[in-house]
Amino acid sequence: MGAIPFRRTDQPVSQPSLWSLSKRLLRAVYRSYIFRVTVQGILTLWVVTTCTFYMIRKMPNNPIEVKIDEFQTKQNLTYEEARSKVAGLFDYDPDAPFIEQYTDYMGNLVQGDLGRSITTGRTPVSQQIAKYLPWTLFAVGLGLLISFVIGMIAGAAMAYWRGTVFDNVMTAFASISYGIPDFVIAFMILLIGGIQLELFQVGDYIGSVDPEIKAGFNPEYIRSLLQHVLLPVTTYVLASVGGWMLTMKSSTISTLGEDYITVAHARGLSQRRILFGYVGRNAMLPLMTRLAISVGFVLSGSIIIEYIFIYPGLGKYLFEMTGKRDYTTIQGIFLVTSAAVVISNILADLLYGVLDPRVRVGSK
Amino acid sequence: MKRYLLLFVAFILVFSVVGTFSSAKPVAKAQDAPSGTFLGTWPYTLPPDHHLNGFDASGLDTNLGVVYRQIVELTPAYYMWATNEYLPMLATEWGFTEDNSAYYIKLREDALWSDGTPITADDVIATYALARITNYFSVFSGGYISDVVKVDDYTVNFVFAGEPSLVAERGILKSSISAAASYGDLPQRALDMIASGAASDSEEWAALKTEITEFRPAQLLASGPYTYTLDDVSDSYMTLHWQPNSIFSSSVKFGEIRLWAGETEATTPLVLSGDIAHSTNVYPPSTQQAFADAGIRLLIMPRMYGPALLFNFDVHPFEVKEVRQAIAYLIDRSENAFLTNGLGATATVYMCGLLDSSVPVLMNQEDIDKLNRYELNRDKAAELLESVGFAKNSDGKWADADGNVIAAEYKFPAEFADFSAAAQNAIDQMNEFGFDITPVATPWQQTAQDIRDGNFELSVWSWASGSPFSSRQFFGPIQRFNYVGLTDGQKGMNFPMEFEYNGETINLDQMIKDASNGLDIEVQKQRAGQIALIINDLMPFIPLNVILSTEPWNEDLLAGGPADDDPILQNPSADHFIVLYLLNGTIGPAN
């Protein structure tokens, strides 16, 4: 060990200059993981926005042509009649150069303006998103939470009692559930549960809430909210819980085979402590990452489920606006959902480090 | 933490289950309103997209559609297809003026808006002023009407821009009249703009047009027996409420009209569960069968269009008439119709561009007798192909002298179950005959765009239309998807509309445009006959079949539905029987 160099007290202390402080600060910021992922996230969003801006406009037809088609079909108009009827109705010029449209859009975007809907009376896109987003967060978020919790518990139990009848039955259920598309499950619930077995009146479960009940924080309204979200949530849970169960089972089995579990058994630790303190926590790690990413996808809703149950979420709205080629609205929804995915990815990385101290995602 | 999470989830589940089995709906009823709720469906939008402006694309036309707008804002008259006559609604008299320079309507003097104020000629003038600025009515966009003049408090003259027209008559009698009071000072400003002589492409005209379309009426003044506010629009259904001041308020038998949101997928279970009593949506044959199995009656009505096989005339050998005629002979249209929409489609009979049901009305018998019906005859098809140099090769495929097989890609819209089924069956039949046709399914918007751009070889889209006039029925697809009806250099089918025919130079585009001009029905029949015979001979497209509307009608919930042979069932959606039967009280709630 070398001698520690001491500074003589009579030597003048050199004060760091403002420049060197700034440099140090900048270096620290640059090396900061959060800063880098934030910049990375912003760049990702810019690339996604640019790509979607281009791709959306490359879709066949534009808002005006779609409306002309609609007028021609529904009102038996000639092309010229339909075009003159549509002219001026939409705040959109299909002949404007692409780059001009792009710079206009990005210029507004950096000021926080998502633009106005082209086809629906120039409603601000942000207003539309704010209107539909809460319903999606409520329905899909609740569904995700329930399926995650059930999936974790059932998956761990399947792994723990693997090879038993319980495991075999649950694995079969999970595989079937995971393999059936969500819209098929939705129709099965409606047609078998509602029509064939008459377990419920279909109309009482469609939409977001009973229109006859006045909105407010009262038991009747809350009950109606829960009643109307029941079928979308059940569909979402049935369609996704299988995935969680199988992942958790696989992860738990893998954890159960780890040396430290064997050691824990050898040390005579109780089953309960091994199960919850050792197996559960470690087996959950891959699921937490997936959960965080899934949270991002919650915002895009579940298009078909919302469409079938006439649930007024963002997914259903996106579907309708895509049919109308409402570029600004589609763009706004894509931006918000992309941002959610990017942010949830960042959170997933950070969360992983918290859950598993061995993994430190930092500046090194 | 975990315990709280579990408790929360358990709470949610229990609450949901409790809510499931203990729901009870209080339904408010307006006083003096008839009892009962009509349960229909319409794919409306939600506020703020949903608004009450009748002159904007996302307003009343979108949200009430051609069926339900007419029971909120009455039209002057209602058209009966079976008898070719108009029945009075808001108007008591109508017709051409003596010198045929104008068309007049005389309003009922006892008609009131829902706020109790009288409906007068001023409302008609205001409606047409707003429609003229926005170019919203076909009488303006089609150039039929040059002026709208108030004669007295209840009479209005519509001055023709050119010769008098029966097409304009239909446009006038079928357009809803809006309340001037709902639009503030906009009607007067529109009238001032028109009186000033401003050009329709001027900046001030465009500015006023924008102002009108962006205007959001605070309330909907109804002339029909039902009205609604934006508070009545929910995401699951919207409710039209009975109002006492309409001329039809005493005859209707429903206190409410509940219109469920959603298209076919969303409304199917609602029809089966009895939440929807009548639906105008299009259901595939399997769903129709499910309705029938559930005891739900299916009403069959004309839809006034069907799938047509479209040729690209730039693609050899489809520019050859005999090849097209051969295809017309070789396709079994009955089979094609059944696979298109089950019992909800019929094989095309006359093959002339006019709907079979309209042919006897729009053509002379002499011309009808001349039409080639192209009945299934594969020998004849082979003969025609051989006459233009094709023969079957060793692979059983039809090829020309150079060995080039008749091959093409057939594009069709993947989402349209009926059109894609029609296309796939036509492909199967052509391949079975010895062609080499490859199916290409694309999103419907892509298909439409490709047809317009001429980026296809064979495709499918609709022919004919829900209009009683030959000029409109001939329009699709040889004008709609041909260079004459397109823009920006789009070629579409590129079927030449000017050509030599029987020693004469023909301008088929102009012939079609003029077909329904004037008031002389016999002259119109002659014109239609000429065009029909040309189309029948040249076969620029193959009208495969005609689709019928099969609408579920739940007799456990509705009484008074039309009998299968009721002439009103000859009306298509544009003149839906629901409008008349709701208003005159023919239909009501079942006991």
Short mmCIF file of C-alpha atoms in Angstrom, two decimals, chain A residues 67 70 74 120 132 307 310 316-317 319-321 324, chain B residues 40-47 49-51 57-69 228 233-238 258-267 270 276 278-283 303:
data_model
loop_
_atom_site.label_atom_id
_atom_site.label_comp_id
_atom_site.label_asym_id
_atom_site.label_seq_id
_atom_site.Cartn_x
_atom_site.Cartn_y
_atom_site.Cartn_z
CA LYS A 67 -65.71 10.91 -47.57
CA GLU A 70 -69.08 7.52 -48.61
CA LYS A 74 -74.78 6.43 -49.57
CA THR A 120 -64.84 15.43 -37.08
CA TYR A 132 -61.36 8.21 -24.56
CA TYR A 307 -65.32 -2.47 -30.73
CA ILE A 310 -69.04 -0.67 -27.87
CA LYS A 316 -62.16 1.70 -30.67
CA TYR A 317 -61.66 5.35 -31.50
CA PHE A 319 -60.14 1.94 -35.33
CA GLU A 320 -62.88 4.36 -36.37
CA MET A 321 -60.49 7.17 -37.18
CA LYS A 324 -61.85 7.68 -41.92
CA GLY B 40 -83.08 0.30 -33.72
CA THR B 41 -79.45 0.87 -34.53
CA TRP B 42 -77.32 3.44 -36.28
CA PRO B 43 -73.51 3.89 -36.23
CA TYR B 44 -73.44 7.46 -34.91
CA THR B 45 -70.44 9.25 -33.46
CA LEU B 46 -70.02 10.65 -29.96
CA PRO B 47 -69.95 14.33 -28.97
CA ASP B 49 -67.74 14.90 -33.04
CA HIS B 50 -71.49 14.44 -32.90
CA HIS B 51 -73.32 17.71 -33.37
CA ALA B 57 -70.56 16.11 -43.05
CA SER B 58 -70.22 15.03 -39.42
CA GLY B 59 -73.60 16.42 -38.39
CA LEU B 60 -77.14 15.10 -38.67
CA ASP B 61 -76.64 13.15 -41.88
CA THR B 62 -73.87 11.12 -40.31
CA ASN B 63 -75.48 10.69 -36.94
CA LEU B 64 -79.07 10.03 -37.91
CA GLY B 65 -78.47 8.79 -41.40
CA VAL B 66 -80.86 8.83 -44.28
CA VAL B 67 -83.43 6.79 -42.33
CA TYR B 68 -83.73 8.52 -38.98
CA ARG B 69 -83.06 12.11 -40.00
CA TYR B 228 -82.90 14.87 -29.08
CA VAL B 233 -76.17 10.52 -26.93
CA SER B 234 -74.27 7.89 -24.98
CA ASP B 235 -71.61 5.51 -26.14
CA SER B 236 -73.98 2.56 -26.18
CA TYR B 237 -77.15 4.15 -27.57
CA MET B 238 -78.77 7.48 -28.33
CA ARG B 258 -83.43 4.07 -29.06
CA LEU B 259 -80.62 3.71 -31.58
CA TRP B 260 -77.81 1.41 -30.56
CA ALA B 261 -74.35 2.33 -31.71
CA GLY B 262 -72.13 -0.02 -33.64
CA GLU B 263 -71.89 -1.92 -36.86
CA THR B 264 -72.61 -5.53 -37.73
CA GLU B 265 -70.23 -7.15 -35.23
CA ALA B 266 -71.48 -5.17 -32.26
CA THR B 267 -75.17 -5.35 -33.12
CA LEU B 270 -77.92 -7.32 -29.47
CA ILE B 276 -82.47 -4.43 -30.96
CA HIS B 278 -84.90 -3.85 -36.12
CA SER B 279 -81.54 -3.28 -37.75
CA THR B 280 -80.46 -1.82 -41.06
CA ASN B 281 -76.96 -3.31 -40.85
CA VAL B 282 -75.66 -5.85 -43.34
CA TYR B 283 -75.42 -9.36 -41.88
CA ARG B 303 -80.35 -2.63 -51.66
#
